[in-house]
Short mmCIF file of C-alpha atoms in Angstrom, two decimals:
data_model
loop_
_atom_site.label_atom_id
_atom_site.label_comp_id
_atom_site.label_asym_id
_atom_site.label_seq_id
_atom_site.Cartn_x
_atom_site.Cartn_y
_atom_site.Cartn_z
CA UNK N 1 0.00 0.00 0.00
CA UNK N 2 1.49 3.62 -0.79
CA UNK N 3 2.02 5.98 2.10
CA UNK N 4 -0.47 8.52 0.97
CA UNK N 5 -3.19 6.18 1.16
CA UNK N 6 -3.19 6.03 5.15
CA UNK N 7 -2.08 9.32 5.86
CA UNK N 8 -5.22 10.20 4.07
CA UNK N 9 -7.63 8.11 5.70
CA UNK N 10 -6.18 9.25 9.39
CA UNK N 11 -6.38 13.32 7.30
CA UNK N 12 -10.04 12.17 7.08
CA UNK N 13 -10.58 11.11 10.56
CA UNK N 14 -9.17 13.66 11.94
CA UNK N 15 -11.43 16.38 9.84
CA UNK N 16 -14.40 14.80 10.51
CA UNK N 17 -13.71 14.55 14.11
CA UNK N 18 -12.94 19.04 13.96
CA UNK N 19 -16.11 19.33 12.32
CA UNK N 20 -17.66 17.54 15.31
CA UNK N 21 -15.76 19.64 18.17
CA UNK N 22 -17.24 22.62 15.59
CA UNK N 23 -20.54 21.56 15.81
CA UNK N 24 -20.20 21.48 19.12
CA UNK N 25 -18.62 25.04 19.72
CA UNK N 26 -21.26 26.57 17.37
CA UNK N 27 -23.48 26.58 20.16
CA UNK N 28 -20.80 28.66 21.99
CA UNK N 29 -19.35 30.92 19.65
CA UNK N 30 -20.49 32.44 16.50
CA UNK N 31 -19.52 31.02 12.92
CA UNK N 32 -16.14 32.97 12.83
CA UNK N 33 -15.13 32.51 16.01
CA UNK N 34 -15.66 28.81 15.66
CA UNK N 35 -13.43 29.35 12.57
CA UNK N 36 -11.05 30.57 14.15
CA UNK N 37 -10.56 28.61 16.95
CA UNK N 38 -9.36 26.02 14.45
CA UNK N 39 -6.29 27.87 13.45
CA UNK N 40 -5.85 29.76 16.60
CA UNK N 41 -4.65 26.20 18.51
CA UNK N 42 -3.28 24.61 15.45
CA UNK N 43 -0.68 27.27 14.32
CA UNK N 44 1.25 26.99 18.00
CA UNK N 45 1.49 23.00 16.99
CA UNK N 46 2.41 23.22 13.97
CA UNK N 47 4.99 25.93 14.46
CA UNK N 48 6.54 23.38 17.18
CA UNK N 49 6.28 20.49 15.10
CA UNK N 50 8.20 22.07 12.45
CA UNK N 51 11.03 22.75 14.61
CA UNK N 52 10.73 19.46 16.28
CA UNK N 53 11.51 18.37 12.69
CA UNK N 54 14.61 20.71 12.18
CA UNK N 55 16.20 20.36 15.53
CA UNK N 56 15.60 16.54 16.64
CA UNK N 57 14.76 14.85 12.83
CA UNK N 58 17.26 16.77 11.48
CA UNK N 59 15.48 17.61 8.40
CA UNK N 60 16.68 21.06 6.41
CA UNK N 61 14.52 24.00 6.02
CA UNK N 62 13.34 23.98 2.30
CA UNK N 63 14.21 27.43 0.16
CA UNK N 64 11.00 29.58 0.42
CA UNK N 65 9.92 31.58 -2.90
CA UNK N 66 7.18 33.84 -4.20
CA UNK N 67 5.49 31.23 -5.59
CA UNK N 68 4.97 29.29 -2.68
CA UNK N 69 3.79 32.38 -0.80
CA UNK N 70 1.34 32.64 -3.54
CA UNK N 71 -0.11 29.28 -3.41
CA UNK N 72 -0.17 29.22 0.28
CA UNK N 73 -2.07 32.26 1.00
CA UNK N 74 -4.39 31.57 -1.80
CA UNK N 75 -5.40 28.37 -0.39
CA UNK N 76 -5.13 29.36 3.62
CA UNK N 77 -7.35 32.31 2.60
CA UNK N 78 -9.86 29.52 0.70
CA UNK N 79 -9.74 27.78 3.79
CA UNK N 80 -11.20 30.27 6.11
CA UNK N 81 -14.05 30.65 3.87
CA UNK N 82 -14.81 27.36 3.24
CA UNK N 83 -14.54 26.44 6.73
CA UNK N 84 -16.90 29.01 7.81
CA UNK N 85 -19.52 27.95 5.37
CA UNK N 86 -19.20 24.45 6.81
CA UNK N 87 -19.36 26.21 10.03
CA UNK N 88 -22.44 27.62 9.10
CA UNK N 89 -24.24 24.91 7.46
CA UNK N 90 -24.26 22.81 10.28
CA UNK N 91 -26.88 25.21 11.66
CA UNK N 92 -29.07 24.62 9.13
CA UNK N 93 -28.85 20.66 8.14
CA UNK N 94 -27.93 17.64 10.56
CA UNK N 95 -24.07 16.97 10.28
CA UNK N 96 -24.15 14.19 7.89
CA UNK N 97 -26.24 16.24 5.46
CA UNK N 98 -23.54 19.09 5.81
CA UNK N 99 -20.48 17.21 4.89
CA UNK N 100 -22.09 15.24 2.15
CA UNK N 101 -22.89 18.25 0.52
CA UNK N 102 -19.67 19.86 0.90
CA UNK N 103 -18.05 16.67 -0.03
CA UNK N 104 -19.17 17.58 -4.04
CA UNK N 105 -16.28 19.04 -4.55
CA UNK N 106 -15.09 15.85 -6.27
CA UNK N 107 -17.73 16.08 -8.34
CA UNK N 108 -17.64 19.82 -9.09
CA UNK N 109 -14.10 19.49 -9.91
CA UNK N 110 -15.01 17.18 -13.11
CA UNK N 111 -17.25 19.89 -14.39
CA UNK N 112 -14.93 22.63 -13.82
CA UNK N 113 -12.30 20.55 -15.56
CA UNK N 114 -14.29 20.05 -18.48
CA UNK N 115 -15.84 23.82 -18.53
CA UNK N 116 -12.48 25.64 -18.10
CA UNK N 117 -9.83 23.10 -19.18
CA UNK N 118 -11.25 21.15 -21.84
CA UNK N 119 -11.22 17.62 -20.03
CA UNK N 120 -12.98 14.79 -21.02
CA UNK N 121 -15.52 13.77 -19.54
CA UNK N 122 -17.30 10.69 -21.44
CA UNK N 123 -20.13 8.99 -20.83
CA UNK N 124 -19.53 7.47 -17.74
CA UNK N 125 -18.73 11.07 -15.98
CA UNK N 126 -21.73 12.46 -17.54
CA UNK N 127 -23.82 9.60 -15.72
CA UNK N 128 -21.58 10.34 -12.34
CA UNK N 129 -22.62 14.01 -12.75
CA UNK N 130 -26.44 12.86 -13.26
CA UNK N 131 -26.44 10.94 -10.17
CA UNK N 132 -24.95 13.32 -8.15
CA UNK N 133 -27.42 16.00 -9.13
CA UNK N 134 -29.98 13.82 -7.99
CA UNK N 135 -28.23 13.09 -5.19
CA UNK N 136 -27.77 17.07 -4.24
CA UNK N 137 -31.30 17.32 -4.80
CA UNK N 138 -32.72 15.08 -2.24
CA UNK N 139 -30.39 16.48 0.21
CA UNK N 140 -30.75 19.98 -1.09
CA UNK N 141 -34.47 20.53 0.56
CA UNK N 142 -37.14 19.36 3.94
CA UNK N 143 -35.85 15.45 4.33
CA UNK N 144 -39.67 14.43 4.31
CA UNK N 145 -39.98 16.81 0.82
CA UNK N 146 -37.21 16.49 -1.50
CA UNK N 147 -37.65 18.18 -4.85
CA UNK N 148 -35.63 20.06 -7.66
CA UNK N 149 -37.14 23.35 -6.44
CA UNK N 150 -34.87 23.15 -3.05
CA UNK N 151 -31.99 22.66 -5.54
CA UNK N 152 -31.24 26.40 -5.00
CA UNK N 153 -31.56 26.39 -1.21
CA UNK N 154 -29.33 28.09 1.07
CA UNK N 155 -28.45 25.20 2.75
CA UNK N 156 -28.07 23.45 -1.01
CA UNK N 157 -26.01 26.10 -2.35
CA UNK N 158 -23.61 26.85 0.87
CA UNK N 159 -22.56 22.89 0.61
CA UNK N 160 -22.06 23.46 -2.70
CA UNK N 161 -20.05 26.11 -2.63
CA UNK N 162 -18.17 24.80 0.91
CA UNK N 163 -16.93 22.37 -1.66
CA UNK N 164 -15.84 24.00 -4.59
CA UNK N 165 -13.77 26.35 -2.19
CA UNK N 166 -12.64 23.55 -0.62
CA UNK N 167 -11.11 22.38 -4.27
CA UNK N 168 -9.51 25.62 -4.52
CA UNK N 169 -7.96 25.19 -1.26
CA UNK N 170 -6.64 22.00 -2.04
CA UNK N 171 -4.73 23.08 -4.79
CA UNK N 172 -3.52 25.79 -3.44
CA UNK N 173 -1.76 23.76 -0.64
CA UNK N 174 -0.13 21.32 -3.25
CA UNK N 175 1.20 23.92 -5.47
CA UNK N 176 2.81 25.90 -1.99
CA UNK N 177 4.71 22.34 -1.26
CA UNK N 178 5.72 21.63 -4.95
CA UNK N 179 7.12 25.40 -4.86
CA UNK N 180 9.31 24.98 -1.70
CA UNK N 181 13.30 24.46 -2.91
CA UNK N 182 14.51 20.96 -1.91
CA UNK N 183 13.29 18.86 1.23
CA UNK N 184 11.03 15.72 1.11
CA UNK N 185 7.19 15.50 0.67
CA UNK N 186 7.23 15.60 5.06
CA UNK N 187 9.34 18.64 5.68
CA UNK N 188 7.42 20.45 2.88
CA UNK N 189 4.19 19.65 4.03
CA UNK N 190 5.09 20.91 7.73
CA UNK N 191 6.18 24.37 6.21
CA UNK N 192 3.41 24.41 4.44
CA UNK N 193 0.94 23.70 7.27
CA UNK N 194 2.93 25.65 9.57
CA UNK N 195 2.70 29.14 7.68
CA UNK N 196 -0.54 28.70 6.24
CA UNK N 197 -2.35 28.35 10.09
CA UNK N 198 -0.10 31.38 11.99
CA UNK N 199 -1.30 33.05 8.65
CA UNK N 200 -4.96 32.33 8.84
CA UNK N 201 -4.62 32.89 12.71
CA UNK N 202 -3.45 36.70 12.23
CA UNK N 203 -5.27 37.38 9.57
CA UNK N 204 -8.75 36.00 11.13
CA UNK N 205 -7.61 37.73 14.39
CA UNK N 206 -8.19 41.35 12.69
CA UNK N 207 -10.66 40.75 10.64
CA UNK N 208 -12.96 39.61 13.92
CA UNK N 209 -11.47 42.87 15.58
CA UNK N 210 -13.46 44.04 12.87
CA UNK N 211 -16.33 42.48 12.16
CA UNK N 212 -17.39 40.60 15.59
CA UNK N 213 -15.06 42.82 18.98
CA UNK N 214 -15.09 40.35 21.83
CA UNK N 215 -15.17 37.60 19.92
CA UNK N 216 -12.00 36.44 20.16
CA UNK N 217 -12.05 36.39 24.03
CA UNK N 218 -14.97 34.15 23.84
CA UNK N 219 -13.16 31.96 22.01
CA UNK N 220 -10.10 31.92 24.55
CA UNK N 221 -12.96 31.29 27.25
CA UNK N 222 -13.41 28.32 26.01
CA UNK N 223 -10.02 26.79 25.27
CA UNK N 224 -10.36 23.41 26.63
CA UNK N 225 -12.37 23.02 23.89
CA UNK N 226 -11.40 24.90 21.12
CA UNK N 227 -7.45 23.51 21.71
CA UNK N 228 -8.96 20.06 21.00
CA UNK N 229 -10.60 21.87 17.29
CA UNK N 230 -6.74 23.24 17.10
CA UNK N 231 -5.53 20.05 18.19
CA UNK N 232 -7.65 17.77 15.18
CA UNK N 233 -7.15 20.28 12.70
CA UNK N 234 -3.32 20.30 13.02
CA UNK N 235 -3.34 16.68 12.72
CA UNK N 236 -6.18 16.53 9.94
CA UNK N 237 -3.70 19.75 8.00
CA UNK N 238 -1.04 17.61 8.55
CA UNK N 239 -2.49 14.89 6.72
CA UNK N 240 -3.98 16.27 3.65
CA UNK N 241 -0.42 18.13 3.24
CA UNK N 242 1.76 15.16 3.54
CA UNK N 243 -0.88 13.68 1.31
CA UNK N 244 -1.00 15.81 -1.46
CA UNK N 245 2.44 16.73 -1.38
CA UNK N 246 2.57 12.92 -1.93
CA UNK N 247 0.00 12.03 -4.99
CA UNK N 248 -2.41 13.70 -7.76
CA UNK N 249 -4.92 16.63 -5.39
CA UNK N 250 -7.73 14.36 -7.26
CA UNK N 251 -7.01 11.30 -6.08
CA UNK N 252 -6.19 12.34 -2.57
CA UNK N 253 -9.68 14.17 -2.67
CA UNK N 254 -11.26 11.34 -4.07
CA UNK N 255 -9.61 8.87 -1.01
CA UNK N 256 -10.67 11.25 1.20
CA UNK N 257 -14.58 10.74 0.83
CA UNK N 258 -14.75 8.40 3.43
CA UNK N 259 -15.16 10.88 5.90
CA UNK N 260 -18.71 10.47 4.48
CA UNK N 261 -18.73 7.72 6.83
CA UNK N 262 -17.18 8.61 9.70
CA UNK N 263 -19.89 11.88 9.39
CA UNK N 264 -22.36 9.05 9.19
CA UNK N 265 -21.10 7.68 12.39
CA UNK N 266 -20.79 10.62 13.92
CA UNK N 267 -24.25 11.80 12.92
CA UNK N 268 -25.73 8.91 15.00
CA UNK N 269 -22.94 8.88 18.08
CA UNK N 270 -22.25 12.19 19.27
CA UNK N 271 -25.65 14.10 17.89
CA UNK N 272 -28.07 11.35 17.82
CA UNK N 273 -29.48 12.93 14.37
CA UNK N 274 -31.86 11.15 12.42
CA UNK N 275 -31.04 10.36 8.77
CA UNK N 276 -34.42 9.84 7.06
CA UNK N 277 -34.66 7.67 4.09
CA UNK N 278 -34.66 10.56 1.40
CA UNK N 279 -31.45 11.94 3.14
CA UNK N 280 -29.87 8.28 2.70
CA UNK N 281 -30.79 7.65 -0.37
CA UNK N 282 -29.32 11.06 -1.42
CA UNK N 283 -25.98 10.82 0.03
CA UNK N 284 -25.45 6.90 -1.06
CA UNK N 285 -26.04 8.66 -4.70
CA UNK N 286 -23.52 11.39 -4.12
CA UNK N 287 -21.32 8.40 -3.05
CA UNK N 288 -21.78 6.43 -5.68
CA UNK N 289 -21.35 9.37 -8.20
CA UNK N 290 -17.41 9.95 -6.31
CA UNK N 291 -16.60 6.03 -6.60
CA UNK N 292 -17.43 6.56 -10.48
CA UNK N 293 -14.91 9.32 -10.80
CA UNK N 294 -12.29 7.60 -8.67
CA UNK N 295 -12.26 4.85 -11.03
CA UNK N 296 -12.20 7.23 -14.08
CA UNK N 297 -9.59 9.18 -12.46
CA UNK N 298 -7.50 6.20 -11.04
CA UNK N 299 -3.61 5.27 -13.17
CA UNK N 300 -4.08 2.89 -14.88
#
C-alpha cells in the first residue's frame, strides 16, 4: 500500500472529528469565532512540530519563494471561507447532510475541468454528474420533501459552494509544497501547514477585531475546547499536506470521501441525528457518483 493512502484516511478522521468539536462550539461561539478557533490552537502546533523536525529529525529547512507564498495564502485564505460555510451549514442541516454536501467538490471538480480546461468527460462522468445532481437534490431541501425546487436552497447552495472552495484550497496547498526548494514531501508539508495556520490565525484575528469585537475572548474562554478543534485540525492539516504533497490533489480528494462515513457515524454517536430515508438515499447517490470518478480518475 502507498504511504499517501493512510495518511489520508487518518487526514479524514481527523477532519471529521474538527467538524464535530465545531458543531459542538457553534453553540458557543459564533460562525467565525468557531473558525477561528481552528487555526488559533493549530498554528502553536504546527509551528513546534516544524522545529521538532529541524532540531531533533534533522530535516533542512526547504528554500522559500514567491510562488509558494502565492499558493499558500491563496489556499489558507480559501480555507477560512470554506470552513466558515461548513461552520455555518451545520446550523441549518444535521451533520451528515452538511459534509455530504460539501463533499461535491469531487464532483464539481469534473465539471470545472471540463468547462475551463477542456477535459474529457465521457459517458460514464456524464452519468456520475447525473447521479450526483440527484443526489444534491434530495439532500438539497425538507428530508420528508425532497424536490428540484430546493436545488437552489441556502443550505443546497452553501454545501455546494463549501466544496468547490474547498477544491480551490486543495490546490492551493499542493502547489505551496511543490514550490518549496529541496526537502522531502514531510518537511514540505510541515512548512506548508505551519505558515498557512499562523497566517490564517493573524489574519482571522483582525478581521474579527473588525467584524465581531469580543469575539476572540470568547473563544479563549473556552479553550479546553477549542485547543482540541486546534488540536484535530493540526493533525487533519497535517495529513492532507503530507498527502497531497505525496500524490495527484484528485485522487487524494477522491480517497478522502470516506469521511462520508465517519460523518455518518458521527451523525448517529455524538448528535443522535436522524437520517431519514430521502437523506440516505441522497448521500449513497452522491457516493456512488465519487466512486465513479475515482475509477475514471485512477492510473491505470
Amino acid at each position: 500500500m502507498e504511504l499517501w493512502i493512510p495518511i489520508t484516511i487518518a487526514a479524514a478522521f481527523f477532519q471529521n472529528l474538527r467538524f464535530v468539536l465545531q458543531k459542538i462550539l457553534k453553540g458557543q461561539l459564533s460562525t467565525l469565532g468557531a473558525t477561528w478557533s481552528r487555526f488559533l490552537y493549530a498554528a502553536p502546533l504546527a509551528v513546534l512540530f516544524l522545529i521538532g523536525m529541524i532540531t531533533i529529525g534533522g530535516y533542512a529547512m526547504p528554500g522559500l519563494n514567491g510562488r509558494f507564498f502565492a499558493f499558500a495564502l491563496t489556499g489558507g485564505l480559501a480555507q477560512i471561507v470554506a470552513t466558515s460555510l461548513v461552520v455555518y451549514l451545520f446550523g441549518l442541516r444535521n451533520f451528515a447532510v452538511g459534509i455530504t454536501l460539501k463533499k461535491t467538490e469531487t464532483v464539481q471538480a469534473a465539471i470545472i475541468g471540463a468547462v475551463v480546461l477542456g477535459d474529457r468527460v465521457g459517458t460514464a462522468g456524464i452519468f456520475a454528474i447525473i447521479v450526483s445532481l440527484v443526489g444534491v437534490i434530495l439532500l438539497s431541501g425538507p428530508s420528508e420533501r425532497p424536490g428540484l425546487r430546493h436545488m437552489f436552497s441556502r443550505s443546497a447552495l452553501v454545501g455546494l459552494a463549501a466544496g468547490a472552495i474547498f477544491g480551490v484550497s486543495g490546490i492551493g496547498y499542493r502547489g505551496a509544497a511543490l514550490a518549496l526548494d529541496g526537502g522531502d514531501s514531510f518537511i514540505r508539508a510541515a512548512v506548508t501547514l505551519a505558515f498557512v495556520t499562523t497566517a490564517q490565525t493573524i489574519g482571522m484575528f483582525f478581521w474579527m477585531q473588525w467584524r465581531e469585537p469580543g469575539q476572540a475572548r470568547k473563544v479563549l474562554s473556552v479553550w479546553p475546547k477549542a485547543s482540541l478543534v486546534g488540536l484535530t485540525g493540526m493533525l487533519g492539516s497535517l495529513g492532507w499536506f503530507t498527502a497531497m504533497a505525496m500524490q495527484n490533489v484528485a485522487y487524494v480528494k477522491a480517497l478522502g470521501q470516506i469521511e462520508l462515513v465517519f460523518s455518518i457515524a458521527a451523525s448517529y454517536l455524538f448528535f443522535g441525528e436522524r437520517i431519514s430515508r430521502n437523506e440516505w438515499f441522497g448521500m449513497a447517490l452522491i457516493l456512488s457518483a465519487i466512486l465513479i470518478l475515482i475509477g475514471l480518475k485512477a492510473p491505470g
